[in-house]
Amino acid sequence: MKKTVIWIVIIAAVVKALILLKPVNKDAIVGPPASKKIIQVEGRIVKTTPVSNIIKVSGNIMSNEEVNLQSQIAGVVTDVNFIEGAHIKKGDLLIKIDDAQYQAQLQKDQVAKNLDQVTVDRTKKLLDINGVSQQDYDIALNNLNTVIADMKLIEVSIGYCSIRAPFDGVIGLKNVSPGSYINTGTVIADIEQLSPIKIDFYVPEKYSGQLQKDDSIHFTVSGYEENFAGIIYAVDPKIEQTSGGMHVRALSPNKNGRLLPGQFANISIMLSHVDNAIMIPTEAVIPKVIGQNIYVYKKGVAVSKPIELGIRTDSTVEVTKGLNPGDTIITRGSMVIYPGSKVTINTLR
């Protein structure tokens, strides 16, 4: 056992001596060698161009005003004074309900009122000469006032028998006919005010500080190639927790009536505009742990420069700081180079 251990120690010592006596290659370099190869890349000369910061969202078309026309009183329909799908004006008589019983009650109360008025006048004269007590006069006056109140209530019911348009608009399909008995709450027809029209939509929370009343929007709807315009008239002062967006509504004239409630709208909103923006391809930007960089071509060498970004489009991004018009940036090949690499541009745009 002792001989085995001795031999192991001797072998280990010999191996170590051979390693130490091995000649060292002085030309060996520790770490990655500095490449002297010239790398071919693609570049672009920086120019300024006008650009707009536009967000796109979806929404729905709504009536400016809409109502389910209902009766406030039960009764038999005697007249239907509208044509389905027709334009109507505020105050137009649309439905007439039989009011004969209310008219009869009103006449009855009118007779009672006349008699009570005579009684009050007569009692007042007697009171002045102490012919009756104050209590007798008060009772007579109370009877008169009660009849007057009853008459006003009847007049309200008679008014409910004439159903009129609450605003200008288009009336839809009717659900009643002459002779129909309707109850309170029965939907007679829908009325929609189509000019102007409302556009209802949500925008992401991050844009909440950039939208305000009177901002312009543009939108399209299925079936029309036209680009419609509108103006934001209201912005909800809170963020919806369910959608994470801010509720916004706009108005569009819709004078020709082509836009209809319920249509789906594709909406574009211009948040800002820059006349002389430096726009570069998105793939040219190199993300870092903090911020972004880009390679600039200078005398055959790739130089890394920090930049700050602004407006983004589908394929480009605005550089707000770090580049100047006339600079040549490397747009392709940046993944195989590093600061100080020798490069040549085979395609320059």
mmCIF file of C-alpha atoms in Angstrom:
data_model
loop_
_atom_site.group_PDB
_atom_site.id
_atom_site.type_symbol
_atom_site.label_atom_id
_atom_site.label_comp_id
_atom_site.label_asym_id
_atom_site.label_seq_id
_atom_site.Cartn_x
_atom_site.Cartn_y
_atom_site.Cartn_z
ATOM 1 C CA MET A 1 0.000 0.000 0.000
ATOM 2 C CA LYS A 2 2.828 2.392 0.899
ATOM 3 C CA LYS A 3 4.600 1.578 -2.411
ATOM 4 C CA THR A 4 1.445 2.475 -4.374
ATOM 5 C CA VAL A 5 1.180 5.887 -2.710
ATOM 6 C CA ILE A 6 4.890 6.549 -3.348
ATOM 7 C CA TRP A 7 4.501 5.749 -7.060
ATOM 8 C CA ILE A 8 1.464 8.060 -7.361
ATOM 9 C CA VAL A 9 3.418 10.944 -5.821
ATOM 10 C CA ILE A 10 6.382 10.320 -8.174
ATOM 11 C CA ILE A 11 4.144 10.295 -11.282
ATOM 12 C CA ALA A 12 2.400 13.538 -10.233
ATOM 13 C CA ALA A 13 5.766 15.239 -9.711
ATOM 14 C CA VAL A 14 7.001 14.180 -13.170
ATOM 15 C CA VAL A 15 3.814 15.488 -14.900
ATOM 16 C CA LYS A 16 4.112 18.849 -13.109
ATOM 17 C CA ALA A 17 7.781 19.147 -14.129
ATOM 18 C CA LEU A 18 6.930 18.506 -17.792
ATOM 19 C CA ILE A 19 4.237 21.218 -17.716
ATOM 20 C CA LEU A 20 6.602 23.760 -16.173
ATOM 21 C CA LEU A 21 9.379 22.978 -18.670
ATOM 22 C CA LYS A 22 6.992 23.384 -21.708
ATOM 23 C CA PRO A 23 8.099 26.450 -23.780
ATOM 24 C CA VAL A 24 5.678 29.378 -23.668
ATOM 25 C CA ASN A 25 4.323 30.773 -26.979
ATOM 26 C CA LYS A 26 5.029 34.470 -26.689
ATOM 27 C CA ASP A 27 2.726 35.227 -29.609
ATOM 28 C CA ALA A 28 -0.326 33.817 -27.772
ATOM 29 C CA ILE A 29 -2.990 36.409 -26.926
ATOM 30 C CA VAL A 30 -5.343 36.116 -24.002
ATOM 31 C CA GLY A 31 -9.028 36.957 -24.755
ATOM 32 C CA PRO A 32 -10.714 37.546 -28.117
ATOM 33 C CA PRO A 33 -8.324 38.698 -30.811
ATOM 34 C CA ALA A 34 -8.796 42.102 -32.339
ATOM 35 C CA SER A 35 -10.214 41.422 -35.796
ATOM 36 C CA LYS A 36 -8.463 43.184 -38.616
ATOM 37 C CA LYS A 37 -11.129 42.074 -41.089
ATOM 38 C CA ILE A 38 -13.150 44.839 -42.726
ATOM 39 C CA ILE A 39 -16.855 44.089 -42.274
ATOM 40 C CA GLN A 40 -19.383 44.973 -44.941
ATOM 41 C CA VAL A 41 -22.486 46.807 -43.690
ATOM 42 C CA GLU A 42 -25.395 48.832 -44.996
ATOM 43 C CA GLY A 43 -25.786 52.497 -44.172
ATOM 44 C CA ARG A 44 -28.080 55.460 -44.494
ATOM 45 C CA ILE A 45 -27.463 59.197 -44.545
ATOM 46 C CA VAL A 46 -29.517 60.941 -41.885
ATOM 47 C CA LYS A 47 -32.097 63.393 -43.233
ATOM 48 C CA THR A 48 -34.987 65.322 -41.737
ATOM 49 C CA THR A 49 -38.585 64.720 -42.695
ATOM 50 C CA PRO A 50 -42.016 65.794 -41.400
ATOM 51 C CA VAL A 51 -43.659 63.168 -39.201
ATOM 52 C CA SER A 52 -46.847 62.867 -37.153
ATOM 53 C CA ASN A 53 -47.415 60.880 -33.985
ATOM 54 C CA ILE A 54 -50.636 59.029 -34.812
ATOM 55 C CA ILE A 55 -52.406 56.436 -32.681
ATOM 56 C CA LYS A 56 -55.000 54.056 -34.093
ATOM 57 C CA VAL A 57 -57.889 52.626 -32.085
ATOM 58 C CA SER A 58 -61.270 51.085 -32.785
ATOM 59 C CA GLY A 59 -64.672 52.355 -31.731
ATOM 60 C CA ASN A 60 -68.384 52.408 -32.464
ATOM 61 C CA ILE A 61 -70.823 54.836 -34.036
ATOM 62 C CA MET A 62 -73.616 56.075 -31.755
ATOM 63 C CA SER A 63 -76.657 58.282 -32.210
ATOM 64 C CA ASN A 64 -76.296 61.805 -30.925
ATOM 65 C CA GLU A 65 -79.609 61.228 -29.106
ATOM 66 C CA GLU A 66 -81.675 58.042 -28.933
ATOM 67 C CA VAL A 67 -84.799 56.994 -27.092
ATOM 68 C CA ASN A 68 -87.245 54.114 -26.857
ATOM 69 C CA LEU A 69 -90.560 55.929 -27.282
ATOM 70 C CA GLN A 70 -92.871 54.722 -24.515
ATOM 71 C CA SER A 71 -96.278 55.586 -23.138
ATOM 72 C CA GLN A 72 -96.675 57.011 -19.649
ATOM 73 C CA ILE A 73 -100.304 55.947 -19.488
ATOM 74 C CA ALA A 74 -102.352 52.864 -20.343
ATOM 75 C CA GLY A 75 -105.036 53.055 -22.990
ATOM 76 C CA VAL A 76 -106.179 52.308 -26.530
ATOM 77 C CA VAL A 77 -104.249 53.795 -29.459
ATOM 78 C CA THR A 78 -106.567 55.863 -31.650
ATOM 79 C CA ASP A 79 -104.018 57.333 -34.105
ATOM 80 C CA VAL A 80 -100.488 56.543 -35.327
ATOM 81 C CA ASN A 81 -99.249 59.741 -36.961
ATOM 82 C CA PHE A 82 -95.840 58.748 -38.304
ATOM 83 C CA ILE A 83 -94.306 56.757 -41.150
ATOM 84 C CA GLU A 84 -91.672 54.192 -40.201
ATOM 85 C CA GLY A 85 -88.159 55.374 -41.039
ATOM 86 C CA ALA A 86 -89.286 58.976 -41.589
ATOM 87 C CA HIS A 87 -87.643 62.157 -40.337
ATOM 88 C CA ILE A 88 -89.560 63.818 -37.531
ATOM 89 C CA LYS A 89 -89.364 67.175 -35.773
ATOM 90 C CA LYS A 90 -89.390 67.900 -32.072
ATOM 91 C CA GLY A 91 -92.997 68.278 -30.887
ATOM 92 C CA ASP A 92 -94.587 66.287 -33.733
ATOM 93 C CA LEU A 93 -97.643 64.311 -32.589
ATOM 94 C CA LEU A 94 -96.738 60.649 -33.052
ATOM 95 C CA ILE A 95 -99.320 58.650 -31.096
ATOM 96 C CA LYS A 96 -102.785 59.522 -29.827
ATOM 97 C CA ILE A 97 -104.346 57.480 -26.995
ATOM 98 C CA ASP A 98 -108.093 57.536 -26.266
ATOM 99 C CA ASP A 99 -108.650 60.271 -23.664
ATOM 100 C CA ALA A 100 -112.478 60.262 -23.595
ATOM 101 C CA GLN A 101 -112.702 59.153 -19.980
ATOM 102 C CA TYR A 102 -110.272 61.862 -18.859
ATOM 103 C CA GLN A 103 -112.146 64.528 -20.819
ATOM 104 C CA ALA A 104 -115.389 63.436 -19.150
ATOM 105 C CA GLN A 105 -113.795 63.556 -15.723
ATOM 106 C CA LEU A 106 -112.420 67.012 -16.490
ATOM 107 C CA GLN A 107 -115.923 68.277 -17.401
ATOM 108 C CA LYS A 108 -117.342 66.793 -14.212
ATOM 109 C CA ASP A 109 -114.656 68.497 -12.134
ATOM 110 C CA GLN A 110 -115.288 71.775 -13.956
ATOM 111 C CA VAL A 111 -118.943 71.677 -12.851
ATOM 112 C CA ALA A 112 -117.876 70.922 -9.278
ATOM 113 C CA LYS A 113 -115.370 73.758 -9.401
ATOM 114 C CA ASN A 114 -118.023 76.249 -10.496
ATOM 115 C CA LEU A 115 -120.331 75.209 -7.658
ATOM 116 C CA ASP A 116 -117.519 75.319 -5.090
ATOM 117 C CA GLN A 117 -116.509 78.766 -6.309
ATOM 118 C CA VAL A 118 -120.064 80.046 -5.722
ATOM 119 C CA THR A 119 -120.066 78.467 -2.259
ATOM 120 C CA VAL A 120 -116.765 80.113 -1.357
ATOM 121 C CA ASP A 121 -117.972 83.544 -2.526
ATOM 122 C CA ARG A 122 -121.236 83.222 -0.604
ATOM 123 C CA THR A 123 -119.494 81.972 2.565
ATOM 124 C CA LYS A 124 -117.006 84.837 2.397
ATOM 125 C CA LYS A 125 -119.832 87.379 2.397
ATOM 126 C CA LEU A 126 -121.473 85.692 5.379
ATOM 127 C CA LEU A 127 -118.141 85.573 7.199
ATOM 128 C CA ASP A 128 -117.749 89.319 6.762
ATOM 129 C CA ILE A 129 -121.013 89.912 8.654
ATOM 130 C CA ASN A 130 -120.311 87.084 11.147
ATOM 131 C CA GLY A 131 -123.041 84.979 9.553
ATOM 132 C CA VAL A 132 -120.797 81.865 9.535
ATOM 133 C CA SER A 133 -117.717 80.754 11.386
ATOM 134 C CA GLN A 134 -114.168 80.892 10.020
ATOM 135 C CA GLN A 135 -114.190 77.110 9.993
ATOM 136 C CA ASP A 136 -117.134 77.009 7.596
ATOM 137 C CA TYR A 137 -115.309 79.334 5.218
ATOM 138 C CA ASP A 138 -112.094 77.275 5.414
ATOM 139 C CA ILE A 139 -113.997 74.078 4.565
ATOM 140 C CA ALA A 140 -115.589 75.678 1.515
ATOM 141 C CA LEU A 141 -112.233 77.047 0.313
ATOM 142 C CA ASN A 142 -110.560 73.662 0.827
ATOM 143 C CA ASN A 143 -113.246 71.941 -1.279
ATOM 144 C CA LEU A 144 -112.577 74.402 -4.111
ATOM 145 C CA ASN A 145 -108.807 73.927 -4.005
ATOM 146 C CA THR A 146 -109.191 70.124 -3.973
ATOM 147 C CA VAL A 147 -111.291 70.216 -7.154
ATOM 148 C CA ILE A 148 -108.749 72.513 -8.842
ATOM 149 C CA ALA A 149 -105.928 70.090 -7.959
ATOM 150 C CA ASP A 150 -107.949 67.159 -9.321
ATOM 151 C CA MET A 151 -108.483 69.038 -12.580
ATOM 152 C CA LYS A 152 -104.748 69.657 -12.963
ATOM 153 C CA LEU A 153 -104.090 65.944 -12.432
ATOM 154 C CA ILE A 154 -106.662 65.083 -15.121
ATOM 155 C CA GLU A 155 -105.071 67.582 -17.496
ATOM 156 C CA VAL A 156 -101.698 65.855 -17.007
ATOM 157 C CA SER A 157 -103.275 62.504 -17.907
ATOM 158 C CA ILE A 158 -104.842 64.048 -21.003
ATOM 159 C CA GLY A 159 -101.412 65.361 -21.972
ATOM 160 C CA TYR A 160 -99.962 61.861 -21.629
ATOM 161 C CA CYS A 161 -102.501 60.665 -24.217
ATOM 162 C CA SER A 162 -100.685 62.716 -26.879
ATOM 163 C CA ILE A 163 -97.185 61.303 -27.372
ATOM 164 C CA ARG A 164 -94.875 63.736 -29.173
ATOM 165 C CA ALA A 165 -91.334 63.608 -30.548
ATOM 166 C CA PRO A 166 -88.787 64.648 -27.878
ATOM 167 C CA PHE A 167 -86.228 65.833 -30.487
ATOM 168 C CA ASP A 168 -85.505 65.963 -34.216
ATOM 169 C CA GLY A 169 -84.507 62.603 -35.645
ATOM 170 C CA VAL A 170 -85.488 59.491 -37.539
ATOM 171 C CA ILE A 171 -88.177 57.202 -36.147
ATOM 172 C CA GLY A 172 -87.779 53.456 -36.509
ATOM 173 C CA LEU A 173 -90.207 50.584 -36.901
ATOM 174 C CA LYS A 174 -93.463 50.822 -34.981
ATOM 175 C CA ASN A 175 -94.625 48.217 -32.461
ATOM 176 C CA VAL A 176 -98.247 49.376 -32.161
ATOM 177 C CA SER A 177 -101.229 49.967 -34.443
ATOM 178 C CA PRO A 178 -104.519 51.873 -34.129
ATOM 179 C CA GLY A 179 -106.765 49.933 -31.769
ATOM 180 C CA SER A 180 -103.846 48.430 -29.816
ATOM 181 C CA TYR A 181 -104.084 48.555 -26.038
ATOM 182 C CA ILE A 182 -100.770 49.646 -24.552
ATOM 183 C CA ASN A 183 -99.558 49.743 -20.993
ATOM 184 C CA THR A 184 -97.125 52.129 -19.347
ATOM 185 C CA GLY A 185 -93.626 51.220 -20.530
ATOM 186 C CA THR A 186 -94.728 49.748 -23.849
ATOM 187 C CA VAL A 187 -92.070 50.571 -26.467
ATOM 188 C CA ILE A 188 -93.822 52.216 -29.405
ATOM 189 C CA ALA A 189 -90.746 52.824 -31.619
ATOM 190 C CA ASP A 190 -87.110 53.950 -31.459
ATOM 191 C CA ILE A 191 -86.034 57.492 -32.328
ATOM 192 C CA GLU A 192 -82.445 58.178 -33.411
ATOM 193 C CA GLN A 193 -80.848 61.567 -33.981
ATOM 194 C CA LEU A 194 -78.279 60.943 -36.730
ATOM 195 C CA SER A 195 -76.875 64.418 -37.329
ATOM 196 C CA PRO A 196 -74.466 64.943 -35.755
ATOM 197 C CA ILE A 197 -73.307 61.406 -34.936
ATOM 198 C CA LYS A 198 -71.185 60.275 -31.994
ATOM 199 C CA ILE A 199 -68.018 58.152 -32.136
ATOM 200 C CA ASP A 200 -67.379 56.218 -28.931
ATOM 201 C CA PHE A 201 -63.915 54.751 -28.260
ATOM 202 C CA TYR A 202 -61.139 54.104 -25.722
ATOM 203 C CA VAL A 203 -57.459 55.112 -25.889
ATOM 204 C CA PRO A 204 -54.616 53.482 -23.910
ATOM 205 C CA GLU A 205 -53.799 54.990 -20.543
ATOM 206 C CA LYS A 206 -50.324 56.172 -21.640
ATOM 207 C CA TYR A 207 -51.942 58.690 -24.011
ATOM 208 C CA SER A 208 -54.299 60.119 -21.383
ATOM 209 C CA GLY A 209 -52.237 63.284 -20.951
ATOM 210 C CA GLN A 210 -52.064 63.970 -24.690
ATOM 211 C CA LEU A 211 -55.776 63.998 -25.535
ATOM 212 C CA GLN A 212 -58.090 66.893 -24.850
ATOM 213 C CA LYS A 213 -61.397 68.398 -25.877
ATOM 214 C CA ASP A 214 -61.599 69.817 -29.434
ATOM 215 C CA ASP A 215 -58.816 67.529 -30.768
ATOM 216 C CA SER A 216 -59.484 66.246 -34.294
ATOM 217 C CA ILE A 217 -59.954 62.610 -35.267
ATOM 218 C CA HIS A 218 -60.314 60.769 -38.579
ATOM 219 C CA PHE A 219 -62.073 57.452 -39.033
ATOM 220 C CA THR A 220 -63.311 54.964 -41.597
ATOM 221 C CA VAL A 221 -66.247 52.565 -41.584
ATOM 222 C CA SER A 222 -66.990 49.445 -43.562
ATOM 223 C CA GLY A 223 -68.634 50.053 -46.901
ATOM 224 C CA TYR A 224 -67.127 53.490 -47.548
ATOM 225 C CA GLU A 225 -63.666 54.441 -48.783
ATOM 226 C CA GLU A 226 -64.151 57.985 -47.509
ATOM 227 C CA ASN A 227 -62.125 59.200 -44.544
ATOM 228 C CA PHE A 228 -64.569 60.882 -42.130
ATOM 229 C CA ALA A 229 -63.594 63.623 -39.682
ATOM 230 C CA GLY A 230 -64.744 64.424 -36.166
ATOM 231 C CA ILE A 231 -63.994 66.543 -33.089
ATOM 232 C CA ILE A 232 -63.531 65.218 -29.550
ATOM 233 C CA TYR A 233 -66.198 66.808 -27.344
ATOM 234 C CA ALA A 234 -65.788 64.834 -24.100
ATOM 235 C CA VAL A 235 -63.045 62.898 -22.292
ATOM 236 C CA ASP A 236 -63.907 60.775 -19.261
ATOM 237 C CA PRO A 237 -61.887 62.021 -16.247
ATOM 238 C CA LYS A 238 -61.059 58.490 -15.090
ATOM 239 C CA ILE A 239 -59.309 55.376 -16.405
ATOM 240 C CA GLU A 240 -61.470 52.275 -16.841
ATOM 241 C CA GLN A 241 -60.094 49.514 -14.613
ATOM 242 C CA THR A 242 -61.402 46.711 -16.836
ATOM 243 C CA SER A 243 -59.961 47.968 -20.125
ATOM 244 C CA GLY A 244 -57.091 50.091 -18.825
ATOM 245 C CA GLY A 245 -58.175 52.821 -21.244
ATOM 246 C CA MET A 246 -59.656 56.289 -21.183
ATOM 247 C CA HIS A 247 -63.201 56.722 -22.498
ATOM 248 C CA VAL A 248 -63.521 59.329 -25.242
ATOM 249 C CA ARG A 249 -66.374 60.568 -27.435
ATOM 250 C CA ALA A 250 -66.313 62.663 -30.592
ATOM 251 C CA LEU A 251 -68.890 64.246 -32.900
ATOM 252 C CA SER A 252 -69.062 64.086 -36.698
ATOM 253 C CA PRO A 253 -71.553 66.143 -38.794
ATOM 254 C CA ASN A 254 -73.047 63.213 -40.824
ATOM 255 C CA LYS A 255 -75.141 65.627 -42.865
ATOM 256 C CA ASN A 256 -75.835 62.999 -45.537
ATOM 257 C CA GLY A 257 -76.860 60.381 -42.982
ATOM 258 C CA ARG A 258 -74.501 57.686 -44.244
ATOM 259 C CA LEU A 259 -73.099 56.893 -40.807
ATOM 260 C CA LEU A 260 -75.409 54.679 -38.758
ATOM 261 C CA PRO A 261 -75.488 53.737 -35.065
ATOM 262 C CA GLY A 262 -73.773 50.412 -34.384
ATOM 263 C CA GLN A 263 -71.165 50.677 -37.150
ATOM 264 C CA PHE A 264 -67.569 49.736 -36.334
ATOM 265 C CA ALA A 265 -65.064 52.580 -36.792
ATOM 266 C CA ASN A 266 -61.289 52.536 -37.325
ATOM 267 C CA ILE A 267 -60.049 55.744 -35.727
ATOM 268 C CA SER A 268 -56.805 57.689 -36.208
ATOM 269 C CA ILE A 269 -55.766 60.477 -33.839
ATOM 270 C CA MET A 270 -52.770 62.746 -34.460
ATOM 271 C CA LEU A 271 -51.206 63.517 -31.086
ATOM 272 C CA SER A 272 -48.302 65.648 -32.342
ATOM 273 C CA HIS A 273 -46.446 66.735 -35.473
ATOM 274 C CA VAL A 274 -42.737 67.477 -36.100
ATOM 275 C CA ASP A 275 -41.743 69.302 -39.286
ATOM 276 C CA ASN A 276 -38.017 68.383 -39.207
ATOM 277 C CA ALA A 277 -37.759 65.010 -37.510
ATOM 278 C CA ILE A 278 -34.771 62.649 -37.806
ATOM 279 C CA MET A 279 -36.314 59.253 -38.567
ATOM 280 C CA ILE A 280 -34.195 56.091 -38.684
ATOM 281 C CA PRO A 281 -35.045 52.399 -39.232
ATOM 282 C CA THR A 282 -36.055 50.619 -36.054
ATOM 283 C CA GLU A 283 -33.555 47.787 -36.691
ATOM 284 C CA ALA A 284 -30.659 50.265 -36.533
ATOM 285 C CA VAL A 285 -31.304 50.970 -32.844
ATOM 286 C CA ILE A 286 -29.272 48.905 -30.372
ATOM 287 C CA PRO A 287 -31.013 48.540 -27.006
ATOM 288 C CA LYS A 288 -28.859 48.787 -23.892
ATOM 289 C CA VAL A 289 -29.533 48.139 -20.230
ATOM 290 C CA ILE A 290 -30.060 51.878 -19.897
ATOM 291 C CA GLY A 291 -31.081 53.730 -23.056
ATOM 292 C CA GLN A 292 -30.280 53.009 -26.696
ATOM 293 C CA ASN A 293 -27.245 53.345 -28.955
ATOM 294 C CA ILE A 294 -26.581 53.460 -32.672
ATOM 295 C CA TYR A 295 -23.480 52.895 -34.828
ATOM 296 C CA VAL A 296 -22.318 55.876 -36.848
ATOM 297 C CA TYR A 297 -19.892 55.431 -39.767
ATOM 298 C CA LYS A 298 -16.836 57.682 -39.479
ATOM 299 C CA LYS A 299 -13.821 57.265 -41.803
ATOM 300 C CA GLY A 300 -14.226 53.514 -42.093
ATOM 301 C CA VAL A 301 -14.812 52.905 -38.391
ATOM 302 C CA ALA A 302 -18.019 52.069 -36.496
ATOM 303 C CA VAL A 303 -18.575 54.553 -33.674
ATOM 304 C CA SER A 304 -21.214 53.837 -31.018
ATOM 305 C CA LYS A 305 -23.312 56.841 -29.952
ATOM 306 C CA PRO A 306 -26.088 57.086 -27.333
ATOM 307 C CA ILE A 307 -29.402 58.417 -28.634
ATOM 308 C CA GLU A 308 -32.808 59.444 -27.321
ATOM 309 C CA LEU A 309 -36.003 58.391 -29.081
ATOM 310 C CA GLY A 310 -39.346 60.057 -29.726
ATOM 311 C CA ILE A 311 -42.179 59.306 -32.152
ATOM 312 C CA ARG A 312 -42.471 55.724 -33.422
ATOM 313 C CA THR A 313 -44.058 54.457 -36.618
ATOM 314 C CA ASP A 314 -44.459 50.914 -37.956
ATOM 315 C CA SER A 315 -40.850 50.730 -39.221
ATOM 316 C CA THR A 316 -39.064 53.892 -38.092
ATOM 317 C CA VAL A 317 -38.363 55.832 -34.922
ATOM 318 C CA GLU A 318 -37.536 59.477 -34.292
ATOM 319 C CA VAL A 319 -34.151 60.399 -32.799
ATOM 320 C CA THR A 320 -34.544 63.494 -30.655
ATOM 321 C CA LYS A 321 -30.923 63.626 -29.429
ATOM 322 C CA GLY A 322 -27.620 62.111 -30.532
ATOM 323 C CA LEU A 323 -27.739 62.462 -34.335
ATOM 324 C CA ASN A 324 -27.449 65.319 -36.800
ATOM 325 C CA PRO A 325 -28.569 65.632 -40.420
ATOM 326 C CA GLY A 326 -25.788 64.370 -42.672
ATOM 327 C CA ASP A 327 -24.536 61.662 -40.287
ATOM 328 C CA THR A 328 -24.148 58.199 -41.789
ATOM 329 C CA ILE A 329 -25.654 55.461 -39.623
ATOM 330 C CA ILE A 330 -25.192 51.709 -39.940
ATOM 331 C CA THR A 331 -28.591 50.126 -40.537
ATOM 332 C CA ARG A 332 -27.596 46.485 -41.136
ATOM 333 C CA GLY A 333 -24.655 44.495 -39.836
ATOM 334 C CA SER A 334 -24.583 46.067 -36.401
ATOM 335 C CA MET A 335 -24.941 42.667 -34.721
ATOM 336 C CA VAL A 336 -21.497 41.539 -35.943
ATOM 337 C CA ILE A 337 -19.540 44.693 -35.160
ATOM 338 C CA TYR A 338 -18.446 46.477 -32.018
ATOM 339 C CA PRO A 339 -17.122 49.985 -31.274
ATOM 340 C CA GLY A 340 -13.964 50.561 -33.286
ATOM 341 C CA SER A 341 -14.656 47.867 -35.903
ATOM 342 C CA LYS A 342 -13.404 48.593 -39.410
ATOM 343 C CA VAL A 343 -16.332 48.644 -41.766
ATOM 344 C CA THR A 344 -17.130 49.379 -45.376
ATOM 345 C CA ILE A 345 -20.555 50.375 -46.650
ATOM 346 C CA ASN A 346 -21.659 48.313 -49.627
ATOM 347 C CA THR A 347 -25.156 49.859 -49.785
ATOM 348 C CA LEU A 348 -25.801 53.495 -48.926
ATOM 349 C CA ARG A 349 -29.272 54.963 -48.968
#
